[in-house]
mmCIF file of C-alpha atoms in Angstrom:
data_model
loop_
_atom_site.group_PDB
_atom_site.id
_atom_site.type_symbol
_atom_site.label_atom_id
_atom_site.label_comp_id
_atom_site.label_asym_id
_atom_site.label_seq_id
_atom_site.Cartn_x
_atom_site.Cartn_y
_atom_site.Cartn_z
ATOM 1 C CA ASN H 1 98.410 129.361 78.813
ATOM 2 C CA ALA H 2 99.182 125.545 78.286
ATOM 3 C CA ASP H 3 101.706 125.759 81.532
ATOM 4 C CA LEU H 4 98.951 127.884 83.578
ATOM 5 C CA ASP H 5 95.736 125.152 82.251
ATOM 6 C CA ILE H 6 98.605 122.018 82.355
ATOM 7 C CA VAL H 7 99.029 123.422 86.482
ATOM 8 C CA THR H 8 95.274 124.563 87.290
ATOM 9 C CA GLN H 9 94.509 120.822 85.905
ATOM 10 C CA GLN H 10 96.730 118.748 88.350
ATOM 11 C CA THR H 11 96.028 120.781 90.718
ATOM 12 C CA GLU H 12 92.058 120.020 90.426
ATOM 13 C CA GLU H 13 93.427 116.575 89.971
ATOM 14 C CA SER H 14 95.085 116.577 93.517
ATOM 15 C CA LYS H 15 91.272 117.372 95.073
ATOM 16 C CA ARG H 16 89.816 115.402 93.771
ATOM 17 C CA VAL H 17 92.386 112.454 95.135
ATOM 18 C CA ALA H 18 92.011 113.660 98.064
ATOM 19 C CA GLU H 19 89.189 113.527 97.838
ATOM 20 C CA VAL H 20 89.093 110.207 97.582
ATOM 21 C CA LEU H 21 91.725 108.802 99.632
ATOM 22 C CA ASP H 22 89.596 110.761 102.541
ATOM 23 C CA GLY H 23 87.325 108.247 102.767
ATOM 24 C CA LEU H 24 89.771 105.420 103.282
ATOM 25 C CA LYS H 25 89.666 103.578 107.043
ATOM 26 C CA LEU H 26 93.105 103.868 107.141
ATOM 27 C CA GLY H 27 95.418 102.427 109.911
ATOM 28 C CA PRO H 28 97.275 99.294 111.443
ATOM 29 C CA PHE H 29 95.283 96.479 111.062
ATOM 30 C CA ASN H 30 96.627 94.532 113.829
ATOM 31 C CA SER H 31 97.335 94.767 117.088
ATOM 32 C CA GLU H 32 99.567 97.879 118.587
ATOM 33 C CA THR H 33 103.293 97.287 119.958
ATOM 34 C CA SER H 34 106.125 99.858 121.115
ATOM 35 C CA SER H 35 107.633 99.980 118.324
ATOM 36 C CA GLN H 36 104.458 101.030 116.298
ATOM 37 C CA ASP H 37 103.692 103.358 118.495
ATOM 38 C CA ASP H 38 107.253 104.946 117.210
ATOM 39 C CA ASN H 39 105.628 104.650 113.805
ATOM 40 C CA ILE H 40 102.884 106.510 115.467
ATOM 41 C CA ALA H 41 104.232 109.437 117.088
ATOM 42 C CA TYR H 42 106.699 109.652 113.830
ATOM 43 C CA ILE H 43 104.374 110.216 111.459
ATOM 44 C CA LYS H 44 101.495 112.298 113.567
ATOM 45 C CA LYS H 45 104.638 115.036 112.351
ATOM 46 C CA LEU H 46 104.942 114.370 109.298
ATOM 47 C CA PRO H 47 103.762 117.453 107.018
ATOM 48 C CA THR H 48 100.471 115.545 105.208
ATOM 49 C CA VAL H 49 102.703 116.529 101.669
ATOM 50 C CA LEU H 50 106.764 115.012 101.477
ATOM 51 C CA THR H 51 108.997 116.411 101.074
ATOM 52 C CA ASN H 52 112.716 114.569 99.649
ATOM 53 C CA ALA H 53 113.744 116.153 103.023
ATOM 54 C CA GLU H 54 111.737 113.201 104.565
ATOM 55 C CA ILE H 55 111.900 110.537 101.342
ATOM 56 C CA ASP H 56 115.137 108.556 100.316
ATOM 57 C CA THR H 57 114.091 109.325 95.977
ATOM 58 C CA ASP H 58 117.613 107.723 95.800
ATOM 59 C CA ILE H 59 117.542 104.340 96.741
ATOM 60 C CA ILE H 60 113.898 102.714 94.919
ATOM 61 C CA LEU H 61 113.233 100.007 97.718
ATOM 62 C CA GLY H 62 110.624 98.379 95.415
ATOM 63 C CA GLU H 63 109.263 99.063 91.714
ATOM 64 C CA GLY H 64 106.168 97.384 90.732
ATOM 65 C CA THR H 65 104.422 98.574 87.163
ATOM 66 C CA PHE H 66 101.598 100.505 89.782
ATOM 67 C CA LYS H 67 104.029 101.509 92.533
ATOM 68 C CA SER H 68 107.599 102.424 93.567
ATOM 69 C CA ALA H 69 108.103 102.231 97.086
ATOM 70 C CA TYR H 70 111.316 104.837 99.075
ATOM 71 C CA ALA H 71 112.876 104.037 102.390
ATOM 72 C CA PHE H 72 112.330 106.973 104.964
ATOM 73 C CA ARG H 73 115.543 109.537 105.907
ATOM 74 C CA ASP H 74 114.388 109.392 109.386
ATOM 75 C CA ASN H 75 112.232 106.368 110.259
ATOM 76 C CA PRO H 76 114.346 102.390 108.638
ATOM 77 C CA ASN H 77 110.673 101.016 110.054
ATOM 78 C CA LEU H 78 108.219 103.034 106.895
ATOM 79 C CA ILE H 79 108.156 102.600 103.738
ATOM 80 C CA PHE H 80 106.479 105.353 100.710
ATOM 81 C CA LEU H 81 104.188 103.347 98.983
ATOM 82 C CA ALA H 82 104.090 106.066 95.448
ATOM 83 C CA LEU H 83 101.642 105.632 93.067
ATOM 84 C CA GLN H 84 103.490 105.911 89.696
ATOM 85 C CA GLU H 85 102.950 108.435 87.963
ATOM 86 C CA ASN H 86 99.097 109.379 86.115
ATOM 87 C CA GLU H 87 98.057 106.147 87.831
ATOM 88 C CA GLU H 88 94.876 105.929 88.705
ATOM 89 C CA THR H 89 94.206 106.206 93.053
ATOM 90 C CA GLN H 90 91.334 103.474 92.897
ATOM 91 C CA ILE H 91 94.421 100.978 92.776
ATOM 92 C CA LEU H 92 95.320 101.991 96.720
ATOM 93 C CA THR H 93 91.988 102.555 97.750
ATOM 94 C CA GLU H 94 92.088 98.547 96.121
ATOM 95 C CA GLU H 95 94.741 97.074 97.819
ATOM 96 C CA ILE H 96 93.591 98.590 101.128
ATOM 97 C CA ARG H 97 90.256 96.181 100.617
ATOM 98 C CA MET H 98 92.103 93.229 99.273
ATOM 99 C CA LEU H 99 94.401 93.116 102.466
ATOM 100 C CA GLY H 100 92.242 94.334 104.520
ATOM 101 C CA GLU H 101 89.444 91.749 103.680
ATOM 102 C CA LEU H 102 92.539 89.394 104.665
ATOM 103 C CA ASN H 103 93.745 90.747 107.353
ATOM 104 C CA LYS H 104 89.981 90.059 108.918
ATOM 105 C CA LEU H 105 89.746 86.283 107.710
ATOM 106 C CA GLY H 106 93.300 86.682 110.329
ATOM 107 C CA VAL H 107 96.449 86.764 107.580
ATOM 108 C CA LYS H 108 99.058 88.338 108.931
ATOM 109 C CA THR H 109 99.724 91.733 105.973
ATOM 110 C CA PRO H 110 101.943 94.742 106.540
ATOM 111 C CA LYS H 111 100.545 97.177 108.514
ATOM 112 C CA PHE H 112 98.976 100.561 106.948
ATOM 113 C CA TYR H 113 99.149 103.857 108.211
ATOM 114 C CA ARG H 114 97.963 106.807 106.119
ATOM 115 C CA LYS H 115 97.494 109.011 103.244
ATOM 116 C CA ALA H 116 100.100 111.244 102.072
ATOM 117 C CA SER H 117 100.735 112.864 99.178
ATOM 118 C CA PHE H 118 105.322 113.355 97.086
ATOM 119 C CA THR H 119 105.786 115.751 95.977
ATOM 120 C CA PRO H 120 109.617 114.790 94.447
ATOM 121 C CA GLY H 121 112.177 117.738 94.584
ATOM 122 C CA GLY H 122 109.851 119.549 95.389
ATOM 123 C CA GLY H 123 108.280 120.149 92.345
ATOM 124 C CA LEU H 124 104.869 120.979 91.282
ATOM 125 C CA ILE H 125 103.750 116.856 90.256
ATOM 126 C CA GLU H 126 102.242 115.605 93.123
ATOM 127 C CA ARG H 127 102.362 111.521 93.468
ATOM 128 C CA HIS H 128 99.767 109.920 95.958
ATOM 129 C CA GLY H 129 100.072 107.313 97.820
ATOM 130 C CA LEU H 130 100.462 105.308 101.762
ATOM 131 C CA ILE H 131 102.531 105.233 104.575
ATOM 132 C CA VAL H 132 103.191 101.791 105.764
ATOM 133 C CA GLN H 133 105.229 99.072 108.013
ATOM 134 C CA ARG H 134 109.149 98.439 106.651
ATOM 135 C CA ILE H 135 109.961 94.402 106.575
ATOM 136 C CA THR H 136 113.187 94.925 105.954
ATOM 137 C CA GLU H 137 115.187 92.211 105.064
ATOM 138 C CA ALA H 138 113.403 89.764 104.064
ATOM 139 C CA LYS H 139 113.059 86.716 102.305
ATOM 140 C CA ASP H 140 110.499 86.622 98.904
ATOM 141 C CA ILE H 141 108.319 83.609 98.376
ATOM 142 C CA LYS H 142 105.490 82.521 95.588
ATOM 143 C CA LEU H 143 102.476 80.577 96.988
ATOM 144 C CA ASN H 144 101.082 81.080 93.652
ATOM 145 C CA GLU H 145 103.705 78.343 92.440
ATOM 146 C CA GLU H 146 103.116 74.981 92.343
ATOM 147 C CA ILE H 147 105.548 73.196 95.750
ATOM 148 C CA ASP H 148 105.729 69.557 95.783
ATOM 149 C CA GLU H 149 108.342 67.557 97.288
ATOM 150 C CA ASN H 150 110.532 67.969 94.342
ATOM 151 C CA THR H 151 110.441 72.521 94.744
ATOM 152 C CA ARG H 152 113.418 73.455 96.750
ATOM 153 C CA LEU H 153 112.426 76.687 98.220
ATOM 154 C CA SER H 154 115.253 78.975 98.266
ATOM 155 C CA GLN H 155 118.731 78.755 100.861
ATOM 156 C CA GLU H 156 117.692 82.452 102.055
ATOM 157 C CA VAL H 157 113.732 80.935 103.279
ATOM 158 C CA LEU H 158 115.045 77.545 104.406
ATOM 159 C CA ASP H 159 117.407 80.472 106.951
ATOM 160 C CA TYR H 160 114.556 82.290 107.005
ATOM 161 C CA SER H 161 112.211 79.100 108.130
ATOM 162 C CA ASN H 162 111.281 78.844 111.945
ATOM 163 C CA GLN H 163 108.121 77.902 114.518
ATOM 164 C CA LYS H 164 106.995 80.854 113.645
ATOM 165 C CA THR H 165 106.645 80.462 109.642
ATOM 166 C CA LEU H 166 105.070 77.242 110.580
ATOM 167 C CA ARG H 167 102.434 78.742 112.844
ATOM 168 C CA ASP H 168 102.191 81.474 110.510
ATOM 169 C CA ILE H 169 102.089 78.056 107.541
ATOM 170 C CA LYS H 170 99.443 76.707 109.965
ATOM 171 C CA ARG H 171 97.135 79.817 110.148
ATOM 172 C CA LEU H 172 96.806 80.361 106.770
ATOM 173 C CA GLN H 173 96.055 76.047 105.896
ATOM 174 C CA GLN H 174 92.762 76.998 108.340
ATOM 175 C CA VAL H 175 91.789 80.217 106.769
ATOM 176 C CA PHE H 176 92.026 78.793 103.135
ATOM 177 C CA ALA H 177 89.736 75.477 104.822
ATOM 178 C CA HIS H 178 86.750 77.646 106.801
ATOM 179 C CA ASN H 179 86.700 79.592 103.292
ATOM 180 C CA PRO H 180 86.736 77.851 100.878
ATOM 181 C CA ASP H 181 85.196 80.100 98.082
ATOM 182 C CA LEU H 182 88.123 82.908 98.908
ATOM 183 C CA THR H 183 90.546 83.111 95.797
ATOM 184 C CA VAL H 184 93.771 85.066 95.908
ATOM 185 C CA ASP H 185 95.019 85.788 92.275
ATOM 186 C CA ASP H 186 99.358 86.588 92.523
ATOM 187 C CA PHE H 187 99.234 84.979 95.576
ATOM 188 C CA GLN H 188 102.915 86.367 97.492
ATOM 189 C CA GLY H 189 104.346 86.832 101.097
ATOM 190 C CA ILE H 190 107.246 87.707 102.293
ATOM 191 C CA ILE H 191 109.906 86.137 104.877
ATOM 192 C CA ASP H 192 111.430 88.576 107.901
ATOM 193 C CA GLN H 193 114.203 87.417 109.114
ATOM 194 C CA ASP H 194 112.134 86.744 112.661
ATOM 195 C CA GLY H 195 110.447 84.062 110.418
ATOM 196 C CA GLN H 196 107.088 85.616 110.251
ATOM 197 C CA LEU H 197 105.423 85.137 107.626
ATOM 198 C CA TYR H 198 103.478 88.269 105.790
ATOM 199 C CA ILE H 199 101.279 88.263 102.538
ATOM 200 C CA ILE H 200 101.730 91.419 100.044
ATOM 201 C CA ASP H 201 100.901 92.784 97.138
ATOM 202 C CA PRO H 202 97.591 90.426 95.756
ATOM 203 C CA ILE H 203 96.113 91.188 92.404
ATOM 204 C CA ASP H 204 92.933 89.982 93.318
ATOM 205 C CA VAL H 205 90.619 88.993 96.547
ATOM 206 C CA GLY H 206 87.325 87.925 95.737
ATOM 207 C CA ASN H 207 84.665 85.429 97.378
ATOM 208 C CA THR H 208 83.969 82.968 95.040
ATOM 209 C CA SER H 209 83.221 79.429 94.053
ATOM 210 C CA GLU H 210 83.922 78.984 90.051
ATOM 211 C CA TYR H 211 87.545 78.985 89.843
ATOM 212 C CA THR H 212 87.630 77.804 94.211
ATOM 213 C CA LEU H 213 89.899 74.406 92.995
ATOM 214 C CA ASP H 214 92.610 76.037 90.627
ATOM 215 C CA TYR H 215 92.795 78.735 93.514
ATOM 216 C CA SER H 216 92.400 78.363 97.301
ATOM 217 C CA THR H 217 92.447 74.698 96.675
ATOM 218 C CA ASN H 218 96.069 74.325 95.136
ATOM 219 C CA HIS H 219 97.269 77.786 97.905
ATOM 220 C CA GLU H 220 95.739 75.221 100.524
ATOM 221 C CA LEU H 221 98.317 72.104 99.332
ATOM 222 C CA ASN H 222 100.471 74.482 98.346
ATOM 223 C CA LEU H 223 100.548 75.589 101.964
ATOM 224 C CA PHE H 224 100.424 72.125 103.783
ATOM 225 C CA ASN H 225 103.734 71.165 101.291
ATOM 226 C CA LEU H 226 105.572 74.023 102.140
ATOM 227 C CA MET H 227 106.202 72.686 106.002
ATOM 228 C CA TRP H 228 107.875 69.112 103.961
#
């Protein structure tokens, strides 16, 4: 009976999670390219509940407090961001909201495609997550840490940087200049092999004046110093 109660509880929770995720308006934030069309066509063929047949759980591409990133076996351009067990789906809602707000302001972010569930090993526990664009061989860059003439970026970041990087940095500067009350907690990004800069995984995105000096002004200054 105890086992049956657990399964029943998990089933009810799965239904509640599905209802929450169904309310999310997911889709690519930026204009589609031919590769994005290929991704969309691939995703449409996927089952609603993913298994190890689609997701490679042998290698974790990245792992944080709330989510783990896994590769798709048949598509190197996508990842599955899976919530850790027992984490609230509100985390997904907030991440989509925050990156969506930044994207509307002109900030480049990875594309989110759709919701999905995942049952590792075909078990009863269902983990919920999002199918997201994979930025391959990307290098991390912390933008909330102080950057000045004495700060040296990693050689890997410098090797990836080019005119596209400068263009993206200037765009970010303009975003903060035109939105002086914008705050981004844990401001960080990745630079791909092509030199494009994406903003990822903020803890919070807001539009208040209370912390503008601490956050927004420092972000703009750090972005300016990145170009020198």
